[in-house]
Coordinates of C-alpha atoms in Angstrom, one line a residue:
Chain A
X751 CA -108.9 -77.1 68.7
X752 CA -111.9 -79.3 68.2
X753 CA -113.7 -81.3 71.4
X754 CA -114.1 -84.5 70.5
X755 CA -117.1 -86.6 71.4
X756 CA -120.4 -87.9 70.2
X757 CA -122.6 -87.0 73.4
X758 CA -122.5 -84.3 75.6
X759 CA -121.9 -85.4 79.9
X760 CA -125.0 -84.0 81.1
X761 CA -126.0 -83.0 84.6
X762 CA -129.3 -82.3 86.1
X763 CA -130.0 -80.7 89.3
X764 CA -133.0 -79.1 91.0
X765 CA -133.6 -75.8 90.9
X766 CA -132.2 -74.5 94.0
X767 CA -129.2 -76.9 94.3
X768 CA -125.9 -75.9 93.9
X769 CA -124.2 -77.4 90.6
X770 CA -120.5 -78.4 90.0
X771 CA -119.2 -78.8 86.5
X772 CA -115.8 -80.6 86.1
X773 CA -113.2 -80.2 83.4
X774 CA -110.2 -82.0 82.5
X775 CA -107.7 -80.0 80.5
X776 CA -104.8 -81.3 78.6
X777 CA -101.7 -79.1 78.4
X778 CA -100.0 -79.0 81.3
X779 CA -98.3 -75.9 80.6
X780 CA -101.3 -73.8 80.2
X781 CA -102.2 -71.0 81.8
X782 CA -105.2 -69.3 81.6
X783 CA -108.8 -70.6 81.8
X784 CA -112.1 -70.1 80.9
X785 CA -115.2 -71.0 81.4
X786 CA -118.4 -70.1 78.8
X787 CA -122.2 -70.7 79.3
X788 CA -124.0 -71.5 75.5
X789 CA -127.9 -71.6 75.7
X790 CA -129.7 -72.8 73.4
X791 CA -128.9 -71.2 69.6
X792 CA -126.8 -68.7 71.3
X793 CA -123.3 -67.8 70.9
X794 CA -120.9 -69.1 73.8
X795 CA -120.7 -66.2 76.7
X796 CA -117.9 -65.7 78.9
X797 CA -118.5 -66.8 83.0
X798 CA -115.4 -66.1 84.6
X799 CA -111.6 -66.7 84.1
X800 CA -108.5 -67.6 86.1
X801 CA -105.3 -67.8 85.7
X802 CA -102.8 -70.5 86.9
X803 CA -100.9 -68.4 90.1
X804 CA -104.9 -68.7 91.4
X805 CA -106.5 -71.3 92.8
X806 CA -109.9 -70.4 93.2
X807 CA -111.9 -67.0 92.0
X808 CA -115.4 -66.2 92.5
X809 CA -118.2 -64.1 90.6
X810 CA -121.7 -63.7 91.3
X811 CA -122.9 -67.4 92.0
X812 CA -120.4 -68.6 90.1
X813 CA -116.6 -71.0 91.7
X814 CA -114.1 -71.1 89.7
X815 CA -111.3 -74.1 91.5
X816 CA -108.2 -75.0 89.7
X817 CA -106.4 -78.4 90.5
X818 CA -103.1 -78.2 89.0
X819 CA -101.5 -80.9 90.5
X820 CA -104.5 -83.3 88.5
X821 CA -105.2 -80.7 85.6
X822 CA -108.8 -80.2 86.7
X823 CA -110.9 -77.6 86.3
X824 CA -114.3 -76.9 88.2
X825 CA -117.1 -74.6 88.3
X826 CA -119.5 -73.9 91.1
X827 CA -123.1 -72.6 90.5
X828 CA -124.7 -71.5 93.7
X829 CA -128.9 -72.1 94.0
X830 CA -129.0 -73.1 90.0
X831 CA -131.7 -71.2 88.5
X832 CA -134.0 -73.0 85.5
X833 CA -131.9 -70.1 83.4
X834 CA -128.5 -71.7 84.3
X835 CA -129.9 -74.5 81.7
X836 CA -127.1 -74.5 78.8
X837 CA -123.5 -76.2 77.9
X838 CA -121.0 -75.0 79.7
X839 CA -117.4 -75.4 78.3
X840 CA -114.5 -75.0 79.8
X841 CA -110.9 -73.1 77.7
X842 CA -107.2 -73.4 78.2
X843 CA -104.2 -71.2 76.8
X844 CA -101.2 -70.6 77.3
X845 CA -98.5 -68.5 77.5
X846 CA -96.2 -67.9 74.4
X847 CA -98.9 -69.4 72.2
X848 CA -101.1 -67.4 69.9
X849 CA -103.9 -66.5 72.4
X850 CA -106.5 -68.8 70.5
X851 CA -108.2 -71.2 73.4
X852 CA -108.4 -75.2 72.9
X853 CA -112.1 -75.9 74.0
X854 CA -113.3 -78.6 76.5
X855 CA -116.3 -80.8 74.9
X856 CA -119.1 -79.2 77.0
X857 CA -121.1 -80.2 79.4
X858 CA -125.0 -79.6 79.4
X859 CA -126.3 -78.6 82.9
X860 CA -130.4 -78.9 83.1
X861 CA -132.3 -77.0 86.0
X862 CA -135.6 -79.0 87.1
X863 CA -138.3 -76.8 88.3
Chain B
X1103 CA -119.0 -51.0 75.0
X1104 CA -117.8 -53.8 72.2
X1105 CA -120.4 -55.7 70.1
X1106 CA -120.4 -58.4 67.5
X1107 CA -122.6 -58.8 64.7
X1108 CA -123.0 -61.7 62.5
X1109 CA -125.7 -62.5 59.9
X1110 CA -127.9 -64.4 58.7
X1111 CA -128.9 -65.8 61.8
X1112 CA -130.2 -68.7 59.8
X1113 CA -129.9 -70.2 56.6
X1114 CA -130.7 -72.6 54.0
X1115 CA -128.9 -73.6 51.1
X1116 CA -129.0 -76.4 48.3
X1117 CA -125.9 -78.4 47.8
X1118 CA -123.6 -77.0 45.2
X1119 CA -124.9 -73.1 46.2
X1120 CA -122.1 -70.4 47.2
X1121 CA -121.8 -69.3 50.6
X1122 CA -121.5 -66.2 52.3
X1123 CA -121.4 -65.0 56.2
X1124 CA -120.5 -61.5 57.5
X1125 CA -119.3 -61.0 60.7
X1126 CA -118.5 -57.3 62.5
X1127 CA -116.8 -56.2 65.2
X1128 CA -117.8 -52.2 66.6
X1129 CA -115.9 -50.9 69.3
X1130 CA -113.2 -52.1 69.6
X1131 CA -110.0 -51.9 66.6
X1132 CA -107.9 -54.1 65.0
X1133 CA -109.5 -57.1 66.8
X1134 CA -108.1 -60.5 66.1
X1135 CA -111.0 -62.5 64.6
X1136 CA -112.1 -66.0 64.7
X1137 CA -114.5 -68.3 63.0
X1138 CA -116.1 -71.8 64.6
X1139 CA -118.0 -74.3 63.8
X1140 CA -120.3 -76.8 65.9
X1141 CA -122.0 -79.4 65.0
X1142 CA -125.0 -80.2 66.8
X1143 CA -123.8 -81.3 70.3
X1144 CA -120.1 -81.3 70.3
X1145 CA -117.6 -78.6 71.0
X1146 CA -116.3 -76.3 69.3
X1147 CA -113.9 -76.5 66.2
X1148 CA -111.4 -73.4 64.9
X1149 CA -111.6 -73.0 61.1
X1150 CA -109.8 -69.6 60.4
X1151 CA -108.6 -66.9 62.2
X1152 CA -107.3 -63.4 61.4
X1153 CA -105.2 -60.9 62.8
X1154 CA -105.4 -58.4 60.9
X1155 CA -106.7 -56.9 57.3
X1156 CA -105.9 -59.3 54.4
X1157 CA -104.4 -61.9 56.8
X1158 CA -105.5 -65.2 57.1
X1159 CA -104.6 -68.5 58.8
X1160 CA -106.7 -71.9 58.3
X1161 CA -106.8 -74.6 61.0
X1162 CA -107.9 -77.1 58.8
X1163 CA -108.4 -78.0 55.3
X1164 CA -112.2 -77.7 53.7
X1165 CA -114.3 -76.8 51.7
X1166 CA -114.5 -73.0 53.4
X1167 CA -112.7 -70.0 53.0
X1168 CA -112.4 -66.6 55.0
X1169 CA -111.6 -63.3 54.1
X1170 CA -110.8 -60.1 55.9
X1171 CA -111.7 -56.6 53.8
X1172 CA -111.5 -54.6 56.8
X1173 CA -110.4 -54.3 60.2
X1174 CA -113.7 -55.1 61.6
X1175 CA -115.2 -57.4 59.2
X1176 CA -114.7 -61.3 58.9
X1177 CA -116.5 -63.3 56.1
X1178 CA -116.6 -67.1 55.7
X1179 CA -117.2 -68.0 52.1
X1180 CA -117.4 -71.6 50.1
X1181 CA -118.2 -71.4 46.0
X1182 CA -120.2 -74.9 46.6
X1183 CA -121.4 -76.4 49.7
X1184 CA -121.2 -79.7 50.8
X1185 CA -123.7 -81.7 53.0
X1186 CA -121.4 -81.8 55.6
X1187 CA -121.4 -77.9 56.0
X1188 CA -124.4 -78.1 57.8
X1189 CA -123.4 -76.8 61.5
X1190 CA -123.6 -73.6 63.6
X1191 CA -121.0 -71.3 62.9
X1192 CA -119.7 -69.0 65.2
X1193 CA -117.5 -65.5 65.2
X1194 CA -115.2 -64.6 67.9
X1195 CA -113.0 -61.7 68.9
X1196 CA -110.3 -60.9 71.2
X1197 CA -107.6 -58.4 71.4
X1198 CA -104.8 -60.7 72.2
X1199 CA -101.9 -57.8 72.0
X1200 CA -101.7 -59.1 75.6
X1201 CA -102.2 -61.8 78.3
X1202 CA -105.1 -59.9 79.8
X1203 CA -106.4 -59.4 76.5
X1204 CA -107.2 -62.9 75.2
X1205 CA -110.4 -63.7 76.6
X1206 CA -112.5 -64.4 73.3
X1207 CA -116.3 -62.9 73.1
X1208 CA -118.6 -64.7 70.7
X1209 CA -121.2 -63.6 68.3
X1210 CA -124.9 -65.3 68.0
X1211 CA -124.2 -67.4 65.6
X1212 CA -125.1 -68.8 62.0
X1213 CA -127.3 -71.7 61.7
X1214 CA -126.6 -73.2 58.2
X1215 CA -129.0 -76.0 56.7
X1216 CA -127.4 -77.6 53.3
X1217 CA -130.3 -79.4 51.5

């Protein structure tokens, strides 16, 4: 589906701090989430996942949280890095559908040196 | 590993031109296939996808067109372009047979200019 909305939320930090990007999904029935990192002119890449019997997953500098309860989504970036600059959208799917994603609107995350 | 191919990275075309994007998949087979568009600072928006050769579904009603020759191979096609074409356009894949098979992996992306 299409994210709706004429300006990004954006969110600076300094390089070093730690970051938290919120998402709100929509379907309370969904399942499965995602988060992606776009940099400039790229193609979206793929963070980390979780599914819905999780609450909380990590990666490499990277928090996954998962509010239920308020349909919230979060993710953590630990001592940002000027490359952690880019949009970072958030995905939701769910089971019994057709495995195609409805996509957050994006949030741009800048790192100041 | 699995790549994804799509080209031109950029383009520029008059109003009124044809269009024509390719987008491939290596290994990996019988992928399902997705194209995107985004406009410049919004999200993303689902125009086709594909699950297999010589099957098509359209989210929403355009100008565009998609195509599927082959297993690995996605095209996104218009006979005349419209101003509002201008955007990035984006391939994806996935697997899908499964639940653990769903995450979607994106290509680099086509920047397309209409003049």
């Amino acid at each position: 589906g299409e994210s709706v909305g004429l300006h990004l939320p954006t969110l600076s930090v300094q390089e070093g701090d730690n970051s938290i990007i919120n998402c709100a999904y929509s379907n309370s029935a969904s399942d499965y989430f995602i988060w992606y990192k776009q940099e400039s002119g790229k193609g979206p890449q793929f963070i980390i996942d979780i599914r819905s019997n999780m609450d909380k997953r990590q990666g490499q500098r990277v928090t996954v949280l998962l509010n239920k309860t308020v349909k919230h989504l979060s993710l953590q970036i630990a001592a940002t890095q000027p490359g952690d600059s880019a949009v970072y959208f958030c995905a939701e799917s769910l089971d019994g559908g057709s495995y195609i994603p409805t996509f957050g609107r994006g949030t741009s995350l800048i790192v100041h040196p | 590993s699995q790549t994804i191919h799509q080209w031109p990275a950029t383009l520029v075309q008059p109003v009124g031109s044809p269009l024509s994007l390719e987008c491939t998949v290596e290994g990996t087979s019988n992928p399902n296939l997705y194209w995107y568009r985004q406009a410049a600072g919004r999200g993303l928006q689902l125009l086709f996808y594909s699950v297999g050769i010589g099957q098509i579904s359209s989210e929403v009603s355009q100008n565009l067109s998609a195509s599927r020759p082959q297993d690995r191979q996605f095209i996104l096609s218009s006979k005349k372009l419209l101003l509002s074409d201008s955007g990035f356009y984006l391939c994806a894949w996935n697997l899908g047979a499964s639940r653990l098979q769903e995450t979607q992996y994106f290509g680099p992306g086509t920047r397309l200019l209409v003049l």
